[in-house]
Each structure stands twice: as structure tokens, then as C-alpha cells.
Amino acid sequence: MKILMTGGAGFIGSHAVRLFVNKYPEYRIYNLDALTYAGNLENLRDIEGKPNYTFIKGDISDATLVSSLFSEHGFDAVIHFAAESHVDRSISGPARFVMTNILGTFNLLEAARQAWAGHSADKLFYHISTDEVYGSLGASGFFTEQTPYDPRSPYSASKASSDHLVRAYYHTYEMPVVITNCSNNYGPNQFPEKLIPLVLQNIRLGKDIPVYGKGENVRDWLYVEDHAVASDLVFHNGNHGATYNIGGNNEWKNIDLVMLLCRVMDEKLGKPAGTSEKLIAFVKDRAGHDKRYAIDSSRIQDELGWQPSLQFEEGLRKTVDWYLENGEWLDHVTSGDYQHYYENQYRKR
Ligand code: NAD
Ligand code: TYD
């Protein structure tokens, strides 16, 4: 089986690519990634020489490129992670989100439709999406697969749009598709613009920790490797046309999470308790800031037997250890040095 995985140099994609490459030596995995600021081949150093793995640098918003890759390689399946993924960037510059998340997904669907015409029954288009398409919850309740879409940021609107396109291809063209909508991920290799690595990086550098508004917004956090394991299960056993919500059943108010991170960092860095907390700075709230996300993941648990594997404290400690041991990775991604890694890699080949 030849699988096109998009966005595999990013945070979640790199964990999923590693899992597929190592677990399924009989599959050929093609990782198509534009290497935007969020894509970093250093994330995949350990598998770059594997015989069943190929990296392709390219942009999914380029329809000609995407369709020529289907002709050249004859992909049997797509697992589509590539996206612009940061809400704050979508507020300051929404155009790129439309290009990558909507047009890019459309290009992949169209290329697959053309390539698989008349023999799509054993193919699969697996689209990775987010719980943010469901909008914002009040103090109670959970997002289920039946929750009506109500996206409220340019990011979530672009992801919602891509989900609708994927479902339209299932109903209209009978393309085998599956979609997952996951809650906030955390773990190694996350770009330090997202809350958890940003807090760790700022503590490391002794910089202020910006907490939006009063820090009362709530997110449901899942360890990234649990998302990768869920993607393996859904890819192999998910029902075509179905959606599965994935979540950590692990809700945290931002300020409580930031305080916990401060405590763990003080402990790990051997600083007196209360040191890092002093860096917390309440800043202007995010525009249209969704109040609360919480996922009901009973469907994937009941139908596919998936469960989050790690308790949050354990996952968080593993994450903190990884960032402390990989200060060079953090420095590279924040300075842009990782882009030299790509250039060096390609000069060698
Ligand atoms: P990320 O920003 O870390 O990585 C995105 C990757 O996509 C990068 O490697 C980037 O280079 C690549 N990319 C971006 N634009 C591209 C383009 N036009 N063509 C080709 N490649 C391109 O994102 P992530 O956090 O790993 O998220 C991966 C997927 O999971 C996204 O679809 C996102 O919506 C979804 N998701 C993320 C979370 C989360 O908490 N991070 C939660 C639920 C769902
Ligand atoms: P983020 O990691 O950007 O994920 P998302 O917005 O997709 O949920 O943010 C998580 C939460 O943390 C969100 O409520 C916004 C908040 N936040 C801050 O308070 N300060 C920050 O610097 C960032 C990046 C996020």
C-alpha cells in the first residue's frame, strides 16, 4: 500500500508518520510537506533513512503538483494532516488558511477522485480535523459527532469547510473517506507558538508568560502519541463516511494549566517554588476567544477500542523533560535555523 501523508514534518504529522513507517514496513509512506515555519525535518531524523519512507517537499495548494504526484506514485490512500493550524495566525492573516486548509484539501480530493475513478472501493481518504469546528461550549456539555458545526475563527472556519468538502466527496462521488476531530494535542515537537511549548520556552528564557484574558478558557488536552495511535486505528478500522471525535477527557482552565507548568518547571530546574509563576502576565484576550472545548470520545472508544494511554501529569512530565533535553530544537525552530537542515539534507542527495 502506498500512503500519501501530508504535513508529516509538523507536530502531529511527524508522530503519525513515525508510527506508520516503523509499524508497517510493508507500506510505502510518502510525506508531502511544504516545510512552512511549522514543518521541520529534524522531527523525523530517526526515520529519514528507512527504505519505506520518502519525503517530498511541496505545497498542497498547488493543484498541478498534487495531481502529478498521484500520477507518478499511484497512492492508494491519503492521510491528510497538512494545515495552517494556529488560531492567532489565522486572525492576523486568514488568507493562507483558505489557501492551505480549503484549497489544499480540495486539490487532494480532486487528485484522488481523478486517480481513483472507477476503482475507489479499496482506497481511503482520511482527513484529520479539529474539535474547533464545533464552536464554543458553555460551562457544561460535550462535543459529539452530532454537534452542529459552528466555527468561530478563520482557522476553525477553514477546517470546517474542508470537512464539508470531504463529506461531499463521500456522498457525491462515493469516495471512501473518514474524518477525525481531535481536541488540543500536547507533547514533543510542538511549535512554541501553542500554549504549552510557549510557556516552557518562556520559562526557559525567563520571559513573561502571556495568559489571554483572565485565563479562564478551558481546553481538553491529549498526548500527541495517543492521537497518532487513534489515527492508526481509524485508518485501518474506521467506517467509511464516519466521523470520530478524539479527546483526552482532560479539561484544564488555562490559568490552572499554566500554574501547573510553572510548578513542574521549578521542580525540574531546581528553582524555589513560586519562581516561574512570577512570569505570568495577563494580556489582552484573543478576538472571538472560544470559551471551552470538551470532547465526548465514546464513539471511538466503543467502536474501535481506543483510549487515551497517559494520565495528564505523566504526559506533561514527559513533555517537559523532552523540551528541557531538546533546547537546541527549540532554539532552532525559534531562530529558523532548522531551515538550514533541509538545505543540507538536499545538498547531500
Ligand atoms: P503543525 O502546524 O504543527 O504542522 C502542519 C504541517 O503542515 C507543517 O509541517 C507544515 O509545513 C505543513 N503545511 C502547512 N501548509 C502546507 C501546505 N500548503 N502544503 C503542504 N504542507 C503544508 O500542525 P499540527 O498541530 O501538527 O496539526 C496537524 C493537523 O491536525 C492539522 O490538520 C490540524 O488542524 C489538526 N489538529 C491539530 C490539533 C492540535 O492541537 N495541534 C488538534 C486537532 C487537530
Ligand atoms: P493554543 O495552544 O493556541 O490552542 P487553541 O487556541 O487552538 O486551543 O491555545 C490554547 C489556549 O491557551 C487558548 O485558550 C488560548 C490560550 N493562550 C494563552 O492564554 N496565551 C498564549 O500565549 C497562547 C498561545 C494561548
CSV table of C-alpha atoms and ligand atoms in Angstrom, one decimal:
chain,number,residue,atom,x,y,z
A,1,MET,CA,0.0,0.0,0.0
A,2,LYS,CA,1.3,3.4,-0.9
A,3,ILE,CA,0.1,6.1,1.5
A,4,LEU,CA,0.4,9.8,1.0
A,5,MET,CA,0.7,11.5,4.4
A,6,THR,CA,0.6,15.3,4.2
A,7,GLY,CA,2.0,17.6,6.8
A,8,GLY,CA,4.3,14.9,8.2
A,9,ALA,CA,7.0,17.3,9.1
A,10,GLY,CA,4.7,19.1,11.6
A,11,PHE,CA,3.9,18.4,15.2
A,12,ILE,CA,1.1,15.7,15.0
A,13,GLY,CA,2.0,14.5,11.5
A,14,SER,CA,5.6,13.7,12.5
A,15,HIS,CA,4.4,11.4,15.3
A,16,ALA,CA,1.9,9.7,12.9
A,17,VAL,CA,4.5,9.3,10.1
A,18,ARG,CA,7.0,7.7,12.6
A,19,LEU,CA,4.3,5.3,13.8
A,20,PHE,CA,3.3,4.2,10.3
A,21,VAL,CA,6.8,3.9,9.0
A,22,ASN,CA,8.0,1.8,11.9
A,23,LYS,CA,4.9,-0.3,12.4
A,24,TYR,CA,4.2,-1.1,8.8
A,25,PRO,CA,7.5,-1.8,6.9
A,26,GLU,CA,5.3,-3.3,4.1
A,27,TYR,CA,3.7,0.1,3.4
A,28,ARG,CA,5.4,2.9,1.4
A,29,ILE,CA,4.9,6.2,3.2
A,30,TYR,CA,5.2,9.4,1.2
A,31,ASN,CA,5.4,12.5,3.4
A,32,LEU,CA,4.3,15.6,1.4
A,33,ASP,CA,5.1,18.8,3.3
A,34,ALA,CA,5.7,22.4,2.2
A,35,LEU,CA,8.0,23.0,5.2
A,36,THR,CA,6.4,26.2,6.3
A,37,TYR,CA,7.6,27.7,9.6
A,38,ALA,CA,5.8,24.8,11.3
A,39,GLY,CA,7.4,22.0,9.4
A,40,ASN,CA,10.7,20.7,10.5
A,41,LEU,CA,12.5,17.6,9.1
A,42,GLU,CA,14.6,17.4,12.3
A,43,ASN,CA,11.4,15.9,13.7
A,44,LEU,CA,11.9,12.8,11.5
A,45,ARG,CA,15.6,12.4,11.7
A,46,ASP,CA,15.3,8.9,13.2
A,47,ILE,CA,13.3,7.5,10.2
A,48,GLU,CA,14.7,9.5,7.3
A,49,GLY,CA,16.8,6.6,6.0
A,50,LYS,CA,14.1,4.0,6.2
A,51,PRO,CA,13.5,2.2,2.9
A,52,ASN,CA,9.7,2.6,3.1
A,53,TYR,CA,9.8,6.3,3.7
A,54,THR,CA,10.0,9.1,1.1
A,55,PHE,CA,9.9,12.9,1.7
A,56,ILE,CA,8.5,15.2,-0.9
A,57,LYS,CA,8.8,18.9,-0.5
A,58,GLY,CA,5.7,20.6,-2.0
A,59,ASP,CA,2.6,22.7,-1.4
A,60,ILE,CA,-0.9,21.2,-1.4
A,61,SER,CA,-2.3,24.4,-2.7
A,62,ASP,CA,-0.5,23.7,-6.0
A,63,ALA,CA,-3.1,21.6,-7.9
A,64,THR,CA,-0.8,20.7,-10.7
A,65,LEU,CA,1.9,19.4,-8.3
A,66,VAL,CA,-0.7,17.4,-6.3
A,67,SER,CA,-2.2,15.7,-9.3
A,68,SER,CA,1.2,14.9,-10.9
A,69,LEU,CA,2.2,13.2,-7.6
A,70,PHE,CA,-0.8,11.0,-7.8
A,71,SER,CA,0.1,10.0,-11.4
A,72,GLU,CA,3.7,9.4,-10.6
A,73,HIS,CA,3.3,7.4,-7.4
A,74,GLY,CA,-0.2,5.8,-7.6
A,75,PHE,CA,-1.2,6.4,-4.0
A,76,ASP,CA,-3.8,4.0,-2.5
A,77,ALA,CA,-4.6,6.2,0.4
A,78,VAL,CA,-4.2,9.7,1.8
A,79,ILE,CA,-3.9,10.7,5.5
A,80,HIS,CA,-4.2,14.5,5.4
A,81,PHE,CA,-2.6,16.3,8.3
A,82,ALA,CA,-1.2,19.4,6.5
A,83,ALA,CA,-2.8,22.6,7.6
A,84,GLU,CA,-2.2,26.1,8.9
A,85,SER,CA,-3.0,25.3,12.5
A,86,HIS,CA,-2.6,28.3,14.7
A,87,VAL,CA,-5.7,30.3,15.6
A,88,ASP,CA,-3.8,33.5,16.4
A,89,ARG,CA,-2.1,33.4,13.0
A,90,SER,CA,-5.5,32.9,11.3
A,91,ILE,CA,-6.7,36.1,13.0
A,92,SER,CA,-3.7,38.2,11.8
A,93,GLY,CA,-3.5,36.6,8.3
A,94,PRO,CA,-6.5,34.4,7.3
A,95,ALA,CA,-5.7,34.1,3.5
A,96,ARG,CA,-3.1,31.4,4.0
A,97,PHE,CA,-5.6,29.4,5.9
A,98,VAL,CA,-8.1,29.5,3.0
A,99,MET,CA,-5.3,28.5,0.6
A,100,THR,CA,-3.9,25.6,2.5
A,101,ASN,CA,-6.8,24.3,4.5
A,102,ILE,CA,-9.6,24.7,2.0
A,103,LEU,CA,-8.0,24.9,-1.4
A,104,GLY,CA,-5.3,22.4,-0.4
A,105,THR,CA,-7.8,19.8,0.8
A,106,PHE,CA,-9.9,20.4,-2.4
A,107,ASN,CA,-6.8,19.7,-4.5
A,108,LEU,CA,-6.1,16.5,-2.7
A,109,LEU,CA,-9.7,15.4,-3.1
A,110,GLU,CA,-9.8,16.2,-6.8
A,111,ALA,CA,-6.5,14.5,-7.5
A,112,ALA,CA,-7.7,11.4,-5.6
A,113,ARG,CA,-11.1,11.5,-7.4
A,114,GLN,CA,-9.4,11.5,-10.8
A,115,ALA,CA,-6.8,8.9,-9.9
A,116,TRP,CA,-9.2,6.5,-8.3
A,117,ALA,CA,-12.1,6.9,-10.8
A,118,GLY,CA,-13.9,3.6,-11.2
A,119,HIS,CA,-11.8,1.7,-8.7
A,120,SER,CA,-12.0,3.7,-5.4
A,121,ALA,CA,-13.6,0.9,-3.3
A,122,ASP,CA,-10.3,-0.2,-1.7
A,123,LYS,CA,-8.9,3.4,-1.4
A,124,LEU,CA,-9.2,5.7,1.5
A,125,PHE,CA,-9.1,9.5,2.1
A,126,TYR,CA,-8.6,10.1,5.8
A,127,HIS,CA,-9.0,13.7,6.8
A,128,ILE,CA,-7.5,15.0,10.1
A,129,SER,CA,-9.6,17.7,11.7
A,130,THR,CA,-10.2,19.5,14.9
A,131,ASP,CA,-12.9,19.9,17.6
A,132,GLU,CA,-12.8,23.6,17.0
A,133,VAL,CA,-15.3,23.2,14.1
A,134,TYR,CA,-18.0,22.7,16.7
A,135,GLY,CA,-17.5,26.2,18.1
A,136,SER,CA,-17.5,27.0,21.8
A,137,LEU,CA,-19.2,25.3,24.8
A,138,GLY,CA,-20.6,26.9,27.9
A,139,ALA,CA,-19.8,25.5,31.3
A,140,SER,CA,-21.3,22.1,30.7
A,141,GLY,CA,-21.8,19.6,27.8
A,142,PHE,CA,-19.5,17.9,25.3
A,143,PHE,CA,-19.0,17.9,21.6
A,144,THR,CA,-20.3,14.8,20.0
A,145,GLU,CA,-20.2,13.7,16.3
A,146,GLN,CA,-23.8,15.1,16.1
A,147,THR,CA,-22.9,18.6,17.4
A,148,PRO,CA,-23.8,21.1,14.6
A,149,TYR,CA,-20.8,22.9,13.1
A,150,ASP,CA,-20.3,26.5,14.4
A,151,PRO,CA,-16.7,27.6,13.7
A,152,ARG,CA,-15.8,31.0,15.0
A,153,SER,CA,-12.2,31.7,14.0
A,154,PRO,CA,-10.8,31.8,10.4
A,155,TYR,CA,-8.8,28.7,11.4
A,156,SER,CA,-11.8,26.7,12.5
A,157,ALA,CA,-13.9,28.0,9.6
A,158,SER,CA,-11.3,26.8,7.1
A,159,LYS,CA,-11.1,23.4,8.8
A,160,ALA,CA,-15.0,23.1,8.9
A,161,SER,CA,-15.0,24.0,5.2
A,162,SER,CA,-12.5,21.2,4.4
A,163,ASP,CA,-14.5,18.7,6.5
A,164,HIS,CA,-17.6,19.6,4.4
A,165,LEU,CA,-15.7,19.1,1.2
A,166,VAL,CA,-14.5,15.7,2.3
A,167,ARG,CA,-18.1,14.6,3.3
A,168,ALA,CA,-19.4,15.9,-0.1
A,169,TYR,CA,-16.9,13.7,-1.9
A,170,TYR,CA,-18.2,10.7,0.1
A,171,HIS,CA,-21.8,11.4,-0.7
A,172,THR,CA,-21.4,12.7,-4.3
A,173,TYR,CA,-18.6,10.6,-5.7
A,174,GLU,CA,-18.7,7.6,-3.2
A,175,MET,CA,-15.1,8.3,-2.3
A,176,PRO,CA,-14.2,6.2,0.8
A,177,VAL,CA,-13.5,8.8,3.4
A,178,VAL,CA,-13.1,9.1,7.2
A,179,ILE,CA,-12.7,12.2,9.4
A,180,THR,CA,-11.5,12.6,12.9
A,181,ASN,CA,-12.0,15.7,15.0
A,182,CYS,CA,-9.5,15.9,17.8
A,183,SER,CA,-9.1,18.1,20.9
A,184,ASN,CA,-5.9,20.1,21.8
A,185,ASN,CA,-2.7,18.0,21.5
A,186,TYR,CA,0.5,18.4,23.5
A,187,GLY,CA,3.8,16.6,23.6
A,188,PRO,CA,7.3,16.7,22.0
A,189,ASN,CA,7.9,18.6,18.7
A,190,GLN,CA,5.1,21.2,19.1
A,191,PHE,CA,6.0,24.6,17.7
A,192,PRO,CA,6.4,27.0,20.6
A,193,GLU,CA,3.6,29.3,19.4
A,194,LYS,CA,1.0,27.0,21.0
A,195,LEU,CA,0.3,27.4,24.7
A,196,ILE,CA,2.3,24.5,26.4
A,197,PRO,CA,5.6,24.8,24.5
A,198,LEU,CA,5.3,28.6,24.6
A,199,VAL,CA,5.1,28.6,28.4
A,200,LEU,CA,8.0,26.1,28.6
A,201,GLN,CA,10.2,28.1,26.2
A,202,ASN,CA,9.4,31.4,28.0
A,203,ILE,CA,10.2,29.9,31.4
A,204,ARG,CA,13.5,28.6,29.9
A,205,LEU,CA,14.3,32.1,28.7
A,206,GLY,CA,13.0,34.0,31.7
A,207,LYS,CA,10.4,35.8,29.6
A,208,ASP,CA,6.8,36.8,30.5
A,209,ILE,CA,4.2,34.1,30.1
A,210,PRO,CA,1.2,35.7,28.3
A,211,VAL,CA,-2.2,34.5,29.5
A,212,TYR,CA,-5.1,35.7,27.4
A,213,GLY,CA,-7.9,37.5,29.3
A,214,LYS,CA,-8.3,36.0,32.8
A,215,GLY,CA,-7.0,32.6,31.8
A,216,GLU,CA,-10.5,31.1,32.3
A,217,ASN,CA,-10.9,29.4,28.9
A,218,VAL,CA,-10.9,25.6,29.0
A,219,ARG,CA,-9.2,23.1,26.7
A,220,ASP,CA,-9.3,19.3,26.6
A,221,TRP,CA,-5.6,18.1,26.3
A,222,LEU,CA,-4.5,14.9,24.7
A,223,TYR,CA,-1.0,13.5,24.4
A,224,VAL,CA,0.1,13.6,20.8
A,225,GLU,CA,1.1,9.9,20.6
A,226,ASP,CA,-2.4,9.0,21.6
A,227,HIS,CA,-3.7,10.9,18.6
A,228,ALA,CA,-1.2,9.0,16.3
A,229,VAL,CA,-2.4,5.7,17.7
A,230,ALA,CA,-6.1,6.8,17.2
A,231,SER,CA,-5.2,7.7,13.6
A,232,ASP,CA,-3.8,4.2,13.0
A,233,LEU,CA,-7.0,2.6,14.4
A,234,VAL,CA,-9.3,4.8,12.3
A,235,PHE,CA,-7.2,4.4,9.2
A,236,HIS,CA,-7.5,0.6,9.4
A,237,ASN,CA,-10.8,0.0,11.1
A,238,GLY,CA,-12.9,3.2,10.8
A,239,ASN,CA,-16.2,3.0,9.0
A,240,HIS,CA,-16.2,4.8,5.7
A,241,GLY,CA,-18.2,8.0,5.7
A,242,ALA,CA,-17.9,8.2,9.5
A,243,THR,CA,-16.6,10.9,11.8
A,244,TYR,CA,-14.8,10.0,15.1
A,245,ASN,CA,-14.2,12.6,17.9
A,246,ILE,CA,-10.9,12.1,19.7
A,247,GLY,CA,-10.3,13.7,23.1
A,248,GLY,CA,-8.4,13.4,26.3
A,249,ASN,CA,-11.3,13.6,28.7
A,250,ASN,CA,-8.9,16.0,30.4
A,251,GLU,CA,-10.2,19.6,30.8
A,252,TRP,CA,-8.0,22.3,32.1
A,253,LYS,CA,-8.6,26.0,32.6
A,254,ASN,CA,-5.6,27.8,31.0
A,255,ILE,CA,-4.5,29.5,34.2
A,256,ASP,CA,-4.5,26.2,36.2
A,257,LEU,CA,-2.5,24.6,33.4
A,258,VAL,CA,0.0,27.4,33.3
A,259,MET,CA,0.4,27.3,37.1
A,260,LEU,CA,1.0,23.5,36.9
A,261,LEU,CA,3.6,24.0,34.2
A,262,CYS,CA,5.3,26.6,36.4
A,263,ARG,CA,5.4,24.2,39.3
A,264,VAL,CA,6.8,21.4,37.2
A,265,MET,CA,9.4,23.6,35.7
A,266,ASP,CA,10.5,25.0,39.1
A,267,GLU,CA,10.9,21.4,40.3
A,268,LYS,CA,12.8,20.3,37.2
A,269,LEU,CA,15.1,23.3,37.1
A,270,GLY,CA,15.7,23.2,40.9
A,271,LYS,CA,14.3,26.6,41.4
A,272,PRO,CA,12.4,27.7,44.6
A,273,ALA,CA,8.7,27.1,44.4
A,274,GLY,CA,6.9,30.1,43.0
A,275,THR,CA,9.7,31.4,40.8
A,276,SER,CA,8.2,30.7,37.4
A,277,GLU,CA,4.7,31.9,38.4
A,278,LYS,CA,6.1,35.4,38.7
A,279,LEU,CA,6.5,35.5,34.9
A,280,ILE,CA,2.7,35.1,34.4
A,281,ALA,CA,1.3,38.2,32.6
A,282,PHE,CA,-2.4,38.6,31.9
A,283,VAL,CA,-2.7,40.1,28.4
A,284,LYS,CA,-5.4,41.3,26.1
A,285,ASP,CA,-7.8,38.5,25.2
A,286,ARG,CA,-7.8,36.7,21.8
A,287,ALA,CA,-10.5,38.1,19.5
A,288,GLY,CA,-13.5,35.8,19.5
A,289,HIS,CA,-11.8,33.5,22.0
A,290,ASP,CA,-13.7,30.2,22.3
A,291,LYS,CA,-14.6,29.6,25.9
A,292,ARG,CA,-14.5,25.9,26.3
A,293,TYR,CA,-13.8,22.8,24.2
A,294,ALA,CA,-14.6,19.3,25.6
A,295,ILE,CA,-14.9,16.1,23.6
A,296,ASP,CA,-17.2,13.1,24.0
A,297,SER,CA,-15.0,10.4,22.5
A,298,SER,CA,-17.3,7.4,23.4
A,299,ARG,CA,-17.8,6.5,19.8
A,300,ILE,CA,-14.1,5.8,19.0
A,301,GLN,CA,-13.8,4.1,22.4
A,302,ASP,CA,-16.8,1.9,21.9
A,303,GLU,CA,-16.4,1.1,18.2
A,304,LEU,CA,-12.6,0.9,17.8
A,305,GLY,CA,-11.4,0.3,21.4
A,306,TRP,CA,-9.3,3.4,21.6
A,307,GLN,CA,-8.4,5.0,24.9
A,308,PRO,CA,-6.0,7.8,25.9
A,309,SER,CA,-3.0,5.9,27.3
A,310,LEU,CA,-1.4,8.5,29.6
A,311,GLN,CA,-2.5,10.3,32.7
A,312,PHE,CA,-2.0,14.1,32.1
A,313,GLU,CA,0.6,14.6,34.8
A,314,GLU,CA,2.7,11.8,33.3
A,315,GLY,CA,2.3,13.1,29.8
A,316,LEU,CA,3.1,16.6,30.9
A,317,ARG,CA,6.3,15.5,32.7
A,318,LYS,CA,7.4,13.5,29.6
A,319,THR,CA,6.8,16.7,27.6
A,320,VAL,CA,8.6,19.0,30.0
A,321,ASP,CA,11.6,16.5,30.0
A,322,TRP,CA,11.6,16.5,26.2
A,323,TYR,CA,11.7,20.3,25.9
A,324,LEU,CA,14.4,20.5,28.6
A,325,GLU,CA,16.5,17.9,26.8
A,326,ASN,CA,15.9,19.4,23.4
A,327,GLY,CA,16.8,23.1,24.0
A,328,GLU,CA,18.6,23.0,20.7
A,329,TRP,CA,15.4,22.0,18.8
A,330,LEU,CA,13.6,24.9,20.5
A,331,ASP,CA,16.4,27.3,19.6
A,332,HIS,CA,16.5,26.1,16.0
A,333,VAL,CA,12.7,26.4,15.4
A,334,THR,CA,12.5,29.8,17.0
A,335,SER,CA,15.5,31.2,15.1
A,336,GLY,CA,14.6,29.5,11.8
A,337,ASP,CA,17.9,27.5,11.8
A,338,TYR,CA,16.0,24.3,11.1
A,339,GLN,CA,15.6,25.5,7.5
A,340,HIS,CA,19.3,25.0,7.0
A,341,TYR,CA,18.8,21.4,8.0
A,342,TYR,CA,16.6,21.0,5.0
A,343,GLU,CA,19.1,22.7,2.6
A,344,ASN,CA,21.9,20.5,3.9
A,345,GLN,CA,19.8,17.3,3.6
A,346,TYR,CA,19.1,18.1,0.0
A,347,ARG,CA,22.6,19.0,-0.9
A,348,LYS,CA,23.6,15.5,0.2
A,349,ARG,CA,21.1,13.7,-2.1
B,1,NAD,P1,1.5,22.0,12.5
B,1,NAD,O1,1.3,23.4,12.3
B,1,NAD,O2,2.5,21.6,13.6
B,1,NAD,O3,2.0,21.3,11.2
B,1,NAD,C1,1.5,21.5,10.0
B,1,NAD,C2,2.3,20.9,8.9
B,1,NAD,O4,1.7,21.1,7.6
B,1,NAD,C3,3.7,21.5,8.8
B,1,NAD,O5,4.7,20.5,8.7
B,1,NAD,C4,3.7,22.4,7.6
B,1,NAD,O6,4.9,22.6,6.9
B,1,NAD,C5,2.7,21.6,6.7
B,1,NAD,N1,2.0,22.5,5.8
B,1,NAD,C6,1.4,23.7,6.0
B,1,NAD,N2,0.9,24.2,4.9
B,1,NAD,C7,1.2,23.3,3.9
B,1,NAD,C8,0.9,23.3,2.5
B,1,NAD,N3,0.3,24.3,1.9
B,1,NAD,N4,1.3,22.2,1.8
B,1,NAD,C9,2.0,21.2,2.4
B,1,NAD,N5,2.3,21.2,3.7
B,1,NAD,C10,1.9,22.2,4.5
B,1,NAD,O7,0.1,21.3,12.8
B,1,NAD,P2,-0.3,20.2,13.8
B,1,NAD,O8,-0.6,20.8,15.1
B,1,NAD,O9,0.6,19.1,13.7
B,1,NAD,O10,-1.7,19.8,13.2
B,1,NAD,C11,-1.8,18.8,12.2
B,1,NAD,C12,-3.3,18.6,11.8
B,1,NAD,O11,-4.0,18.2,13.0
B,1,NAD,C13,-4.0,19.8,11.3
B,1,NAD,O12,-4.8,19.4,10.2
B,1,NAD,C14,-4.7,20.4,12.4
B,1,NAD,O13,-5.9,21.1,12.0
B,1,NAD,C15,-5.1,19.1,13.2
B,1,NAD,N6,-5.3,19.2,14.6
B,1,NAD,C16,-4.4,19.8,15.4
B,1,NAD,C17,-4.6,19.9,16.8
B,1,NAD,C18,-3.5,20.5,17.7
B,1,NAD,O14,-3.8,20.5,18.9
B,1,NAD,N7,-2.3,20.8,17.2
B,1,NAD,C19,-5.7,19.3,17.3
B,1,NAD,C20,-6.7,18.8,16.5
B,1,NAD,C21,-6.5,18.7,15.1
B,2,TYD,P1,-3.5,27.3,21.6
B,2,TYD,O1,-2.4,26.4,22.1
B,2,TYD,O2,-3.2,28.4,20.7
B,2,TYD,O3,-4.6,26.3,21.0
B,2,TYD,P2,-6.1,26.7,20.6
B,2,TYD,O4,-6.3,28.1,20.5
B,2,TYD,O5,-6.2,26.0,19.2
B,2,TYD,O6,-7.0,26.0,21.6
B,2,TYD,O7,-4.2,28.0,22.9
B,2,TYD,C1,-4.7,27.2,23.9
B,2,TYD,C2,-5.4,28.1,24.9
B,2,TYD,O8,-4.4,29.0,25.5
B,2,TYD,C3,-6.4,29.0,24.3
B,2,TYD,O9,-7.5,29.2,25.1
B,2,TYD,C4,-5.6,30.3,24.1
B,2,TYD,C5,-4.7,30.3,25.3
B,2,TYD,N1,-3.4,31.0,25.1
B,2,TYD,C6,-2.9,31.9,26.0
B,2,TYD,O10,-3.6,32.2,27.0
B,2,TYD,N2,-1.7,32.5,25.8
B,2,TYD,C7,-0.9,32.2,24.7
B,2,TYD,O11,0.2,32.8,24.5
B,2,TYD,C8,-1.4,31.3,23.8
B,2,TYD,C9,-0.6,30.9,22.6
B,2,TYD,C10,-2.6,30.7,24.0
